Short mmCIF file of C-alpha atoms in Angstrom, two decimals:
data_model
loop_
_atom_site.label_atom_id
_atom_site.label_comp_id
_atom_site.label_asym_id
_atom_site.label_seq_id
_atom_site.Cartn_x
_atom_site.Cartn_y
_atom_site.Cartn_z
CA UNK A 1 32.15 -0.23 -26.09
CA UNK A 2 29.34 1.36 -24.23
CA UNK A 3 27.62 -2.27 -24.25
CA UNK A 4 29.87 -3.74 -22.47
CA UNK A 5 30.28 -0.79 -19.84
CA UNK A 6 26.92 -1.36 -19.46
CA UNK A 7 26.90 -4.78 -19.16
CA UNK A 8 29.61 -5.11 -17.09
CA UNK A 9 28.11 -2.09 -14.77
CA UNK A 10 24.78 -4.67 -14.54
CA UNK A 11 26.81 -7.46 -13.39
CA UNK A 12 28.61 -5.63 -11.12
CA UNK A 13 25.39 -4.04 -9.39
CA UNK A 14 23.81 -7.91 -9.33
CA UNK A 15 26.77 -8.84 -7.53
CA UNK A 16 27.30 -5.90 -5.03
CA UNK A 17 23.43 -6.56 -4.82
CA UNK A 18 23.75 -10.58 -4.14
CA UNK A 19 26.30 -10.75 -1.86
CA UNK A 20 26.08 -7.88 0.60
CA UNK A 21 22.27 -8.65 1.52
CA UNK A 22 20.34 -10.78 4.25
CA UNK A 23 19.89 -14.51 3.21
CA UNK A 24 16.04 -14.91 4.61
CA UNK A 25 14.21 -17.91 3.92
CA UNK A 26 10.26 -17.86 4.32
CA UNK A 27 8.76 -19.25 6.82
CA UNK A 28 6.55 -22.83 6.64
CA UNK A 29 3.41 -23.44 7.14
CA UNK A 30 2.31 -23.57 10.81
CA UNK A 31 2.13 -26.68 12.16
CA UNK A 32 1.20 -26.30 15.96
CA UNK A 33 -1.50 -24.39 17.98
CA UNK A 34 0.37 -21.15 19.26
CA UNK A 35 -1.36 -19.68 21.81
CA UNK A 36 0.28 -15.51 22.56
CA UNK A 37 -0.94 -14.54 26.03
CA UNK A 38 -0.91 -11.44 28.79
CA UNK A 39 -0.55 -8.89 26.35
CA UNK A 40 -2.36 -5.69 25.93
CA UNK A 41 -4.27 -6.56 22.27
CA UNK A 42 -5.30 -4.17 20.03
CA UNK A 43 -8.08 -6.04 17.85
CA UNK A 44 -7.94 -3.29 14.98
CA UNK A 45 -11.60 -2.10 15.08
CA UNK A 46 -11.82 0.51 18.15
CA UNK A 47 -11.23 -2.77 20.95
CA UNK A 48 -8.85 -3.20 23.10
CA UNK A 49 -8.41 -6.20 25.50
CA UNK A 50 -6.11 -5.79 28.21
CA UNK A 51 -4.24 -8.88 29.74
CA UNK A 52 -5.62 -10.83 27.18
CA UNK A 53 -4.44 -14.06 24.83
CA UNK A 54 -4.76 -14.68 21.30
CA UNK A 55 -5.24 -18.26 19.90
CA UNK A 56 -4.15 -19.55 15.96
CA UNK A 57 -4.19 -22.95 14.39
CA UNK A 58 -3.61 -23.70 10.74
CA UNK A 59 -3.02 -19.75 9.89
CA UNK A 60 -6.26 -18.87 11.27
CA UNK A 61 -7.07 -17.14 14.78
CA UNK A 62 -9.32 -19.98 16.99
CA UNK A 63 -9.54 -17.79 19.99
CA UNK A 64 -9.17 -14.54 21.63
CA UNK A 65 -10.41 -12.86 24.79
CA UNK A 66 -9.28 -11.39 28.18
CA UNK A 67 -7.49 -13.66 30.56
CA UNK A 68 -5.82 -16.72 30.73
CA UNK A 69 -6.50 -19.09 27.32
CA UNK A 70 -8.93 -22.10 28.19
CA UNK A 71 -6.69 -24.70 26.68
CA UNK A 72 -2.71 -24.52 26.20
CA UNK A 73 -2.42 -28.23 25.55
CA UNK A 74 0.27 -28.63 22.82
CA UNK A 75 0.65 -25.39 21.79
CA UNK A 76 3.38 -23.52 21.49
CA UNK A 77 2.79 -20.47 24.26
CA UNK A 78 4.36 -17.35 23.82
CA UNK A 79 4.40 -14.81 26.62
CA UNK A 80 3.66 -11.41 25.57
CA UNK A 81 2.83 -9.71 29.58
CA UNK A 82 4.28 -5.93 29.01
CA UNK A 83 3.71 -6.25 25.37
CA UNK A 84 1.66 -4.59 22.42
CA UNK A 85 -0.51 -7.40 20.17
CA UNK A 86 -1.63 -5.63 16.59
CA UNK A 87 -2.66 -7.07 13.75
CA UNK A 88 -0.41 -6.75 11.13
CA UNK A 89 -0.45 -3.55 9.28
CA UNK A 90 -1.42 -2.84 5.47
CA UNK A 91 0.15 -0.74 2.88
CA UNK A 92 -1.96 -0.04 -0.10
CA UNK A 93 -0.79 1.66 -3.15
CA UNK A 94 2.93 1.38 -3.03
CA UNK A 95 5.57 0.61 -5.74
CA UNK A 96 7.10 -2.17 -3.10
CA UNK A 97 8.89 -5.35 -4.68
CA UNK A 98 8.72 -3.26 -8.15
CA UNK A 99 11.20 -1.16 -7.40
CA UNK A 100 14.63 -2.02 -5.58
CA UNK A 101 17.19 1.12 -6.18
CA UNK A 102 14.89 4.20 -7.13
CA UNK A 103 17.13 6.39 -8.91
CA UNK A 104 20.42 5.98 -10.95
CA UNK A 105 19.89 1.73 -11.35
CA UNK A 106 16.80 1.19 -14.70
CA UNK A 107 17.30 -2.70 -14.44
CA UNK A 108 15.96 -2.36 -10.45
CA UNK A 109 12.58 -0.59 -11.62
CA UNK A 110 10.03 -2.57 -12.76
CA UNK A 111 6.71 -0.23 -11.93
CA UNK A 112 5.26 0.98 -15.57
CA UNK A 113 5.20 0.27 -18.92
CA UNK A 114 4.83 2.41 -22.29
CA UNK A 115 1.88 3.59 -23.52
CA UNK A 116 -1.05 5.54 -21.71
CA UNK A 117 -3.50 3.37 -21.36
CA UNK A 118 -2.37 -0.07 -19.84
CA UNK A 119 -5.49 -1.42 -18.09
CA UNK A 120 -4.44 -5.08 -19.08
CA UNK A 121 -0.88 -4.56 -17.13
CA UNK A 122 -0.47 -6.76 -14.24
CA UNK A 123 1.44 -5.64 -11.74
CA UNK A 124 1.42 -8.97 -9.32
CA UNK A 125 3.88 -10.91 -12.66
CA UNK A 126 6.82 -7.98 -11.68
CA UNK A 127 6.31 -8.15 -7.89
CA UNK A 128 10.12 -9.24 -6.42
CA UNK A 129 10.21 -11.48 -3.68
CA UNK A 130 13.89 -11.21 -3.59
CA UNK A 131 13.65 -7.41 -2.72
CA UNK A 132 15.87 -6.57 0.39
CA UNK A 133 13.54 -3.73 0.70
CA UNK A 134 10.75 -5.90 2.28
CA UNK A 135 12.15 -7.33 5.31
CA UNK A 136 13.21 -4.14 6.41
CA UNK A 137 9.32 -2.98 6.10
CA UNK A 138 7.68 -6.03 8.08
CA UNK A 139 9.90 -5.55 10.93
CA UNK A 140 7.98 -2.56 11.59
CA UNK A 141 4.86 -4.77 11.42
CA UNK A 142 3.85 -4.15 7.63
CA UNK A 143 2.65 -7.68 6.61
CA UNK A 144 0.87 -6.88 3.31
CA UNK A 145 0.98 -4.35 0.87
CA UNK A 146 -0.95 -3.91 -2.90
CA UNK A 147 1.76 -3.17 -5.34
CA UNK A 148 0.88 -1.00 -7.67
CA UNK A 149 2.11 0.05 -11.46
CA UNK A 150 2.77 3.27 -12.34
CA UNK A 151 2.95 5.76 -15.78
CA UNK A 152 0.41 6.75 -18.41
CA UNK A 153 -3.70 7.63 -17.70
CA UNK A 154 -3.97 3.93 -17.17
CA UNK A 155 -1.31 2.35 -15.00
CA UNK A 156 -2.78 -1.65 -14.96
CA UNK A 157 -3.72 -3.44 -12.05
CA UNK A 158 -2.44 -4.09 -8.69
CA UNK A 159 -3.32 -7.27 -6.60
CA UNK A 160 -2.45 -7.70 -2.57
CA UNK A 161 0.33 -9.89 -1.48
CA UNK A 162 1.34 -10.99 1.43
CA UNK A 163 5.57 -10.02 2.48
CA UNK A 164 7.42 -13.30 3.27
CA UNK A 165 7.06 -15.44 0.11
CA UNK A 166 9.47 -17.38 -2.39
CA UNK A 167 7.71 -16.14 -5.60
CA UNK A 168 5.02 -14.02 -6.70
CA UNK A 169 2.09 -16.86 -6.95
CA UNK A 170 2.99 -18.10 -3.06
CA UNK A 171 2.65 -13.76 -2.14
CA UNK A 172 -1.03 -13.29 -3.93
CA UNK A 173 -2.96 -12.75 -1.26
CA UNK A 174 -6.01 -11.08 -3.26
CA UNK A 175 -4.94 -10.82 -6.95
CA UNK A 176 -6.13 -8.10 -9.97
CA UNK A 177 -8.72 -6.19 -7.34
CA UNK A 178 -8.56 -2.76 -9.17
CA UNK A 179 -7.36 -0.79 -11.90
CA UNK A 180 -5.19 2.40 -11.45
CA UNK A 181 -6.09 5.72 -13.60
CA UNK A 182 -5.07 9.02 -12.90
CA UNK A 183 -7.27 11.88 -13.28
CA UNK A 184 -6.24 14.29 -15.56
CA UNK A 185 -5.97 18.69 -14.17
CA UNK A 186 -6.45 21.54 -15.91
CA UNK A 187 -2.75 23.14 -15.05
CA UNK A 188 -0.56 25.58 -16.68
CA UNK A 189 3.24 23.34 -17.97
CA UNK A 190 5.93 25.39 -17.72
CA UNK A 191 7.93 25.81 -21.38
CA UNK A 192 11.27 24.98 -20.88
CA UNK A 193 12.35 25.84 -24.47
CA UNK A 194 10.23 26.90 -27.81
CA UNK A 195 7.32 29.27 -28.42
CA UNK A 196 3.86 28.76 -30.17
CA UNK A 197 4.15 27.76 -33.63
CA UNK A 198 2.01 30.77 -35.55
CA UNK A 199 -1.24 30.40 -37.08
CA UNK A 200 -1.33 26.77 -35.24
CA UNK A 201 -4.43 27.30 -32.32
CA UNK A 202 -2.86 26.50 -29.17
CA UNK A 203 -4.51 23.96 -26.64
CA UNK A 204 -5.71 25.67 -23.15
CA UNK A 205 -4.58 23.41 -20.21
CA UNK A 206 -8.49 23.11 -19.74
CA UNK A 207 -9.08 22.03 -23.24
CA UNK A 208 -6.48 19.18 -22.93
CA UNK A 209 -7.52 18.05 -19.67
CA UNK A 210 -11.19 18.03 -21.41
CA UNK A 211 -9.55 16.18 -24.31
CA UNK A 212 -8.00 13.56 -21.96
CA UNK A 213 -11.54 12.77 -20.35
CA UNK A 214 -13.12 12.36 -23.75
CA UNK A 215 -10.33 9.49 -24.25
CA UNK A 216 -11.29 7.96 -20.92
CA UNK A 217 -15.36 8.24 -21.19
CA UNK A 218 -14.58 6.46 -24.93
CA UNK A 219 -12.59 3.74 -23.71
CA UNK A 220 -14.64 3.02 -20.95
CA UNK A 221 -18.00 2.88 -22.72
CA UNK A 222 -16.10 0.58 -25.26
CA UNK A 223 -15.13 -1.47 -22.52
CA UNK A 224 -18.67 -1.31 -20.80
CA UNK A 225 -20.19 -2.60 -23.97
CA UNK A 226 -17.63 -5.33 -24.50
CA UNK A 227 -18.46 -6.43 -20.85
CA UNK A 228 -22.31 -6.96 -21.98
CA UNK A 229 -21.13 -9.45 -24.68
CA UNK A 230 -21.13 -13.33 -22.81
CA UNK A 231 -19.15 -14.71 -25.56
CA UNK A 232 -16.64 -12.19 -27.52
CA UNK A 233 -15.94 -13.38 -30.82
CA UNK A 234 -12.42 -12.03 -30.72
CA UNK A 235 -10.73 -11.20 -27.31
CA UNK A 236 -9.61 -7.60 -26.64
CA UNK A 237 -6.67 -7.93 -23.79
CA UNK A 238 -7.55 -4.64 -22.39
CA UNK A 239 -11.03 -4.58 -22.49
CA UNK A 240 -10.89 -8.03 -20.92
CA UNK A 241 -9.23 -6.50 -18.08
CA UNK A 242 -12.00 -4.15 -17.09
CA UNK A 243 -14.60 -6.73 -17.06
CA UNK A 244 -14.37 -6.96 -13.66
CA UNK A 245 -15.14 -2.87 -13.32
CA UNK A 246 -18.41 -3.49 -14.26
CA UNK A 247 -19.32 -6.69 -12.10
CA UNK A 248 -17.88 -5.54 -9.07
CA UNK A 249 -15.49 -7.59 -8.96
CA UNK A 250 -12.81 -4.90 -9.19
CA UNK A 251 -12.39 -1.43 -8.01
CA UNK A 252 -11.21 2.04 -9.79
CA UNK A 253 -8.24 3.99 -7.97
CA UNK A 254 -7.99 7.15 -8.88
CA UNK A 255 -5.46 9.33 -8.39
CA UNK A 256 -6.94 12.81 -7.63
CA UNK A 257 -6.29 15.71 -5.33
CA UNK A 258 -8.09 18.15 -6.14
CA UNK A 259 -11.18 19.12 -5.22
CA UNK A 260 -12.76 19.65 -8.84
CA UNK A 261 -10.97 16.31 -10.01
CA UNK A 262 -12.38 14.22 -7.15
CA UNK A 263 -16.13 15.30 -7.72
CA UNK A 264 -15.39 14.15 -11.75
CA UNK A 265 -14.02 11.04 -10.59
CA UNK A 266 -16.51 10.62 -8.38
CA UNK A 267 -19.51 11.72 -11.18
CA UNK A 268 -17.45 9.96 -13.38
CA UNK A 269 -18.00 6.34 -10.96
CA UNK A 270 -21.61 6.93 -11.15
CA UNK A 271 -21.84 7.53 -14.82
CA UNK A 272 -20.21 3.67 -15.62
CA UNK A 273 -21.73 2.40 -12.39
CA UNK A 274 -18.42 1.16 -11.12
CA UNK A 275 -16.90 1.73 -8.09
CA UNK A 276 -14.35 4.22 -7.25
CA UNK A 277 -11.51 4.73 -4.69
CA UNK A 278 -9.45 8.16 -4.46
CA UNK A 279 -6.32 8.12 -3.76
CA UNK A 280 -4.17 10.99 -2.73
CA UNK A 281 -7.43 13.68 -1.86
CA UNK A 282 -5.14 16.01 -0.34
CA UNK A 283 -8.67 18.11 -0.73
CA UNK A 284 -10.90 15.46 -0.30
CA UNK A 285 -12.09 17.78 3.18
CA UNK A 286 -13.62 19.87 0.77
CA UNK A 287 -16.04 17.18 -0.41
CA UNK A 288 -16.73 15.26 2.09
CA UNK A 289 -20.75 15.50 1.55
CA UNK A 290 -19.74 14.24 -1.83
CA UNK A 291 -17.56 11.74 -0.94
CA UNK A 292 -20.16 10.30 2.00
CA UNK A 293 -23.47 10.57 0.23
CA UNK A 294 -21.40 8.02 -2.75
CA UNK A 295 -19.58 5.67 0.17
CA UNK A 296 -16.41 6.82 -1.71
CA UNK A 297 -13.12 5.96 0.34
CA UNK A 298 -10.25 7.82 0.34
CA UNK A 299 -6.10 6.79 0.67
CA UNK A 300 -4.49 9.40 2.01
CA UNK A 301 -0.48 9.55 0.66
CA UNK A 302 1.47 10.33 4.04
CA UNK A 303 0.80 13.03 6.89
CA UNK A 304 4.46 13.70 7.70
CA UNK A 305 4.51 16.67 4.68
CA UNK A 306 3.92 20.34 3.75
CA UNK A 307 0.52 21.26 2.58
CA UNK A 308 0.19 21.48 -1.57
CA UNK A 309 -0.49 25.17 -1.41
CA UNK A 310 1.18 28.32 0.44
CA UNK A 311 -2.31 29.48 2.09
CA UNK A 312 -3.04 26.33 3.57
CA UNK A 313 -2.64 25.09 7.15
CA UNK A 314 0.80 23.89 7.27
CA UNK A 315 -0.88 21.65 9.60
CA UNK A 316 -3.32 20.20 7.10
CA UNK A 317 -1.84 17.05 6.51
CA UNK A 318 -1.51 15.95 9.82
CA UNK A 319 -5.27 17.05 10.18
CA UNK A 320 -6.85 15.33 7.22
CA UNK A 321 -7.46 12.17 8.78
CA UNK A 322 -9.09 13.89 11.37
CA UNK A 323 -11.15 15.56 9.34
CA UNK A 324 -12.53 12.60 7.20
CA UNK A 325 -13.13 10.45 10.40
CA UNK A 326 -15.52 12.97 11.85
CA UNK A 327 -17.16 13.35 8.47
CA UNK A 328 -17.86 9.78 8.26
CA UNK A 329 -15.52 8.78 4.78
CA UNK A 330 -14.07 5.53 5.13
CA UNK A 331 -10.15 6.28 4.90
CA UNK A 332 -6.95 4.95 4.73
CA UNK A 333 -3.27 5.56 4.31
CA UNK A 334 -0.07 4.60 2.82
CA UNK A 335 3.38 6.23 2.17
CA UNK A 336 5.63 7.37 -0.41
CA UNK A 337 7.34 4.69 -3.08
CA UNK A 338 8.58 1.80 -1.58
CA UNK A 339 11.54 1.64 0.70
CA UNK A 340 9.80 4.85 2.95
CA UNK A 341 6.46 2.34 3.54
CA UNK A 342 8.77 0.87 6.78
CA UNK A 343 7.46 4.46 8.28
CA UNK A 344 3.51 3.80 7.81
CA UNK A 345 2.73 3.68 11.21
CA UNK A 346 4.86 6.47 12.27
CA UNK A 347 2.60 8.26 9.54
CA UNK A 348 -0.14 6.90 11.42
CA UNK A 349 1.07 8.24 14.74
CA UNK A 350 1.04 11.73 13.28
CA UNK A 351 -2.66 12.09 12.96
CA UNK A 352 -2.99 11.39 17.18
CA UNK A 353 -1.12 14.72 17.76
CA UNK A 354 -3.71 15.95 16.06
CA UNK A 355 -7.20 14.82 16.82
CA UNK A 356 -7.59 10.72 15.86
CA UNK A 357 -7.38 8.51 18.73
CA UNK A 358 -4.85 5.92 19.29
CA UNK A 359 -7.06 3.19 18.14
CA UNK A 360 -8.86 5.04 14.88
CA UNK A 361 -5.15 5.17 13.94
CA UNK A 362 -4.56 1.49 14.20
CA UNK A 363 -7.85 1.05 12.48
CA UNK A 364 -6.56 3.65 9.39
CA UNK A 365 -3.54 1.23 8.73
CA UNK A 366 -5.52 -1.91 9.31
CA UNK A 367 -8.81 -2.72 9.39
CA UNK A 368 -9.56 0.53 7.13
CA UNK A 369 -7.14 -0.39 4.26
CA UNK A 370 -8.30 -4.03 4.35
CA UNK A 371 -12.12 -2.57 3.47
CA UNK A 372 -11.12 -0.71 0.93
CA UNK A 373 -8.94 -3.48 -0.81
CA UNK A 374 -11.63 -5.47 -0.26
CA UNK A 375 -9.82 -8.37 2.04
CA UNK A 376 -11.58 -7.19 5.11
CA UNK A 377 -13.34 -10.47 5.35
CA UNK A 378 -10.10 -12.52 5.98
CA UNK A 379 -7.83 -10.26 8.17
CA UNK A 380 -7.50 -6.54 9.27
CA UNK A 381 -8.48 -7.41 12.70
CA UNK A 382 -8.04 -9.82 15.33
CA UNK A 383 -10.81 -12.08 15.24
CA UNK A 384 -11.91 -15.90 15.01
CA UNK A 385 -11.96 -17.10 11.55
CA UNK A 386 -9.50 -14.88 10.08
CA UNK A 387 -6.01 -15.35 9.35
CA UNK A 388 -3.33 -15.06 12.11
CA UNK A 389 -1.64 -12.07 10.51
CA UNK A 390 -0.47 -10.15 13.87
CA UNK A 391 2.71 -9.02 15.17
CA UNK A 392 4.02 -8.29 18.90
CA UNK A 393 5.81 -5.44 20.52
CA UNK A 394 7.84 -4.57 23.30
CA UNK A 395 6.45 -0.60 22.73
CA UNK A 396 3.60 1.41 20.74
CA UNK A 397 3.87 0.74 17.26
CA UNK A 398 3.05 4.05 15.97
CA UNK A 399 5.89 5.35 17.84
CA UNK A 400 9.86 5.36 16.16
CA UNK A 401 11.28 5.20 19.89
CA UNK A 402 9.49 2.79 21.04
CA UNK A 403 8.19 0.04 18.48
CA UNK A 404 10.67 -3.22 18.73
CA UNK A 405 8.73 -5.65 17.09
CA UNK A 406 10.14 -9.10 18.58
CA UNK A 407 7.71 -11.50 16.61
CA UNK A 408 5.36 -11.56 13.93
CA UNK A 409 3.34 -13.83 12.03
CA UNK A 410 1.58 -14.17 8.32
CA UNK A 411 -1.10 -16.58 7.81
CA UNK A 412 0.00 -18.17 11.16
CA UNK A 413 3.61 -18.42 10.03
CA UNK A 414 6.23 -17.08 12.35
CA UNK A 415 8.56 -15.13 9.79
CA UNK A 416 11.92 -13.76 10.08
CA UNK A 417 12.38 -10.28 11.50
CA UNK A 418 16.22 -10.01 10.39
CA UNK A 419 16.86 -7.91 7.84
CA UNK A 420 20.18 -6.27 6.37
CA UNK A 421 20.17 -3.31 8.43
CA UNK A 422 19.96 -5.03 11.84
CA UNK A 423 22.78 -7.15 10.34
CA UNK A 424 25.34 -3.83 9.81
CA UNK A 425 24.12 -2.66 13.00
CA UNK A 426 24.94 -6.18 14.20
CA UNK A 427 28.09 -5.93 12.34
CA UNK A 428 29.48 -3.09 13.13
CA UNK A 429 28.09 -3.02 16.91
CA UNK A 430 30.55 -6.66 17.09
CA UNK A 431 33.54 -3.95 15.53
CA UNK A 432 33.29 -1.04 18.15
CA UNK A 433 32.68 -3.55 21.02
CA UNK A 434 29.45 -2.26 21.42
CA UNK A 435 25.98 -4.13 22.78
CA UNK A 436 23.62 -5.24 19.88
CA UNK A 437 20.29 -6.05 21.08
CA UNK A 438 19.16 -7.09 17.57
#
C-alpha cells in the first residue's frame, strides 16, 4: 500500500511539475552578424568602454571598441545607449540542474552517490536541462555554471556547462575539469544518544581526522602510480578518473575553511604535484602568504552571511574578498545550492560596500571564475576571439533594484529570458489589472 502512495505521490509531483512550468525552447545557432552598440561595456578584466559597440559572428565576438562600429552591413543592430554590456556571469561549484526541489521531493535530487570515495562519479550524466530552476538564474545574467556532486571524502567530478541547452552533451561547455574532495577537521560530534563502550579505546576527533588523511594520501599514491603505467593491464574506474590530476589536465577542489585544513590541502597539492583549488576558505585571510607563494585560488561560498565564529567581524564575509584581492590570491565566488545562485551578483555587489571596486567585482564573477575553471581562454571577458557570451541591462547588475536584464546571449545565441516567475507575475499582474513590464 505504501508503494503505491508513493508512486502515485511521484506521478502526481511530475505532473504538478510538467504542467505549471515555462515551456522554453533553446535558442539556435546564430546565423547573422549582431552588432550591440552605445552602451557603457564592461569588458570583465578592470576595462570599461563607454559609448562603445560590441561585434559577434558565428558565437564568437569579431569586434569591440569605443564609438560607432565600422561596418553594420547585414547585421542585426541592437541599440543598447543608457545600457550596461557584461559578459555573462559564472557560477562555479553549485548543485544547479542536480537538484530541482531541495527538501521533502528524493526523486528531484540527483547530487551524490553512496560510498566515500567516488572520484569516478560524473556529475555532467545527472545535469537536468529540463530544470525550471535555470531560467530563472540566467535572467540575472548567469550563463554558465560547473555543477558539482556532492557526499562522501570524494564527491566525483564536475564539468562546466553552458544554461540554455536541450540535453546534457549540447550544455558541456568544458567537461570532467576537476575532482571534488573535502578535507577532513579535527572537531568534537555531538552524541545524540549512547556512551563509550568500556574497555573499547575511543577515537580523538584528531585521531580520526588523521585516520581519514591516511585513506586519502593511500588512495592517491595508488592512483599516482597507476597514472605512471601507459598501458594498464586491467582498468581501475576510479583510478582512471584521476589520471588527469597528475597531467594537469584536471584540478583538485577542496573543500576547506579552516585555516589548519587549507595549509594541509595546500601541503597536501605539493606532495602529489597536482593542483589545488579551495573552496569555501572562510579563513583563507589567514594564509594568504601560503596561498600566494603556491598560486592557490580560492572560491569564496557567498558574502551575504554571519561570520563562522562569535569573535569574528560580523563584517568578515563581506570583507574577505577584499582582503584576498589586496593580497594578490586569485579568487572567486559562488552561492549557496542551486536555486539561490540567481543572487551571485548581488553577492558580488556586497564586497563594493566594503572595499572591492565595481569592476574587481565583475571580474570575481567573471573573468576570475573562468581562470580558475580553466575556460578563461574562450570567454570571461569581452574580447575578439572568444565566445559572445554577454548579456545587456537597463541598470547595474550587481544591484537587486536595478538589474533588468532585457537580452542575453550564449555562444552568440540570443536565449530566452522568460522564465516561470515572470509568467505568475505576468499572470497575476493580467488578474489585478495591474501593468506587467515583463
Amino acid at each position: 500500500m505504501n508503494k503505491i502512495f508513493l508512486i502515485f505521490g511521484g506521478l502526481l509531483l511530475s505532473t504538478i511539475l510538467a504542467n505549471g512550468q515555462a515551456t522554453i525552447s533553446p535558442a539556435k545557432a546564430q546565423s547573422k552578424p549582431v552588432i550591440i552598440k552605445g552602451g557603457t561595456i564592461h569588458v570583465g578584466n578592470g576595462q570599461v568602454i563607454n559609448n562603445g559597440y560590441v561585434a559577434f559572428d558565428k558565437g564568437k565576438i569579431t569586434a569591440i571598441g569605443e564609438g560607432a562600429a565600422a561596418n553594420t552591413a547585414g547585421a542585426d543592430v541592437i541599440d543598447a545607449t543608457g545600457k550596461q554590456i557584461y559578459p555573462g556571469f559564472i557560477c562555479p561549484i553549485t548543485t544547479l540542474g542536480l537538484i530541482e526541489i531541495g527538501e521533502g521531493a528524493r526523486g528531484t535530487v540527483d547530487d551524490e552517490e553512496t560510498g566515500d570515495l567516488n572520484p569516478n562519479v560524473r556529475s555532467i550524466v545527472a545535469y537536468n536541462t529540463d530544470s525550471k530552476v535555470i531560467p530563472t538564474v540566467r535572467s540575472n545574467g548567469i550563463l554558465l555554471a560547473q555543477p558539482t556532486p556532492n557526499g562522501g571524502t570524494i564527491s566525483g567530478q564536475s564539468s562546466v556547462v553552458q544554461l540554455d541547452a536541450w540535453n546534457w552533451q549540447d550544455a558541456a561547455y568544458k567537461t570532467d575539469i576537476g575532482i571534488h574532495l573535502t578535507w577532513p577537521v579535527a572537531r568534537v560530534q555531538n552524541r545524540r544518544r549512547g556512551v563509550p563502550t568500556p574497555g573499547v579505546p575511543q577515537e580523538s576527533p584528531a585521531e580520526k581526522a588523521q585516520k581519514a588523511i591516511d585513506e586519502i594520501e593511500n588512495l592517491f599514491n595508488e592512483a599516482k602510480a597507476y597514472a605512471d603505467i601507459a598501458k594498464p593491464e586491467v582498468t581501475n574506474i576510479r583510478l582512471e578518473a584521476m589520471k588527469g590530476l597528475f597531467n594537469g589536465a584536471k584540478k583538485l577542489f577542496v573543500n576547506a575553511d579552516g585555516a589548519k585544513e587549507i595549509v594541509q590541502a595546500v601541503n597536501f597539492g605539493k606532495k602529489m604535484g597536482i593542483q589545488v583549488v579551495i573552496v569555501g576558505g572562510n579563513e583563507s585571510y589567514l594564509v594568504t602568504e601560503v596561498l600566494k607563494d603556491n598560486n592557490i585560488p580560492v572560491i569564496l561560498k557567498e558574502t551575504q552571511r554571519l561570520p563562522d565564529k562569535d569573535e569574528d567581524d560580523v563584517y568578515l564575509p563581506y570583507k574577505l574578498p577584499k582582503m584576498l584581492q589586496d593580497a594578490g590570491v586569485l579568487y572567486g565566488l559562488t552561492g549557496i545550492g542551486f536555486w539561490r545562485q540567481r543572487n551571485l551578483p548581488f553577492e558580488a555587489g556586497e564586497a563594493v560596500g566594503y572595499g572591492l571596486t565595481k569592476e574587481q567585482a565583475i571580474s570575481m564573477i567573471t573573468i576570475n571564475n573562468a581562470k580558475i575553471l580553466g575556460i578563461d581562454k574562450t570567454t570571461g571577458t569581452l574580447e575578439v576571439g572568444k565566445d559572445a557570451n554577454l548579456f545587456i541591462s537597463k541598470g547595474d547588475a550587481l544591484d537587486m533594484i536595478s538589474i533588468d536584464v532585457d537580452n542575453a546571449f550564449i555562444q552568440g545565441r540570443n536565449i530566452n529570458l522568460d522564465n516561470l516567475h515572470k509568467q505568475l507575475y505576468r499572470k497575476f499582474a493580467d488578474k489585478y489589472g495591474v501593468k506587467a513590464d515583463l
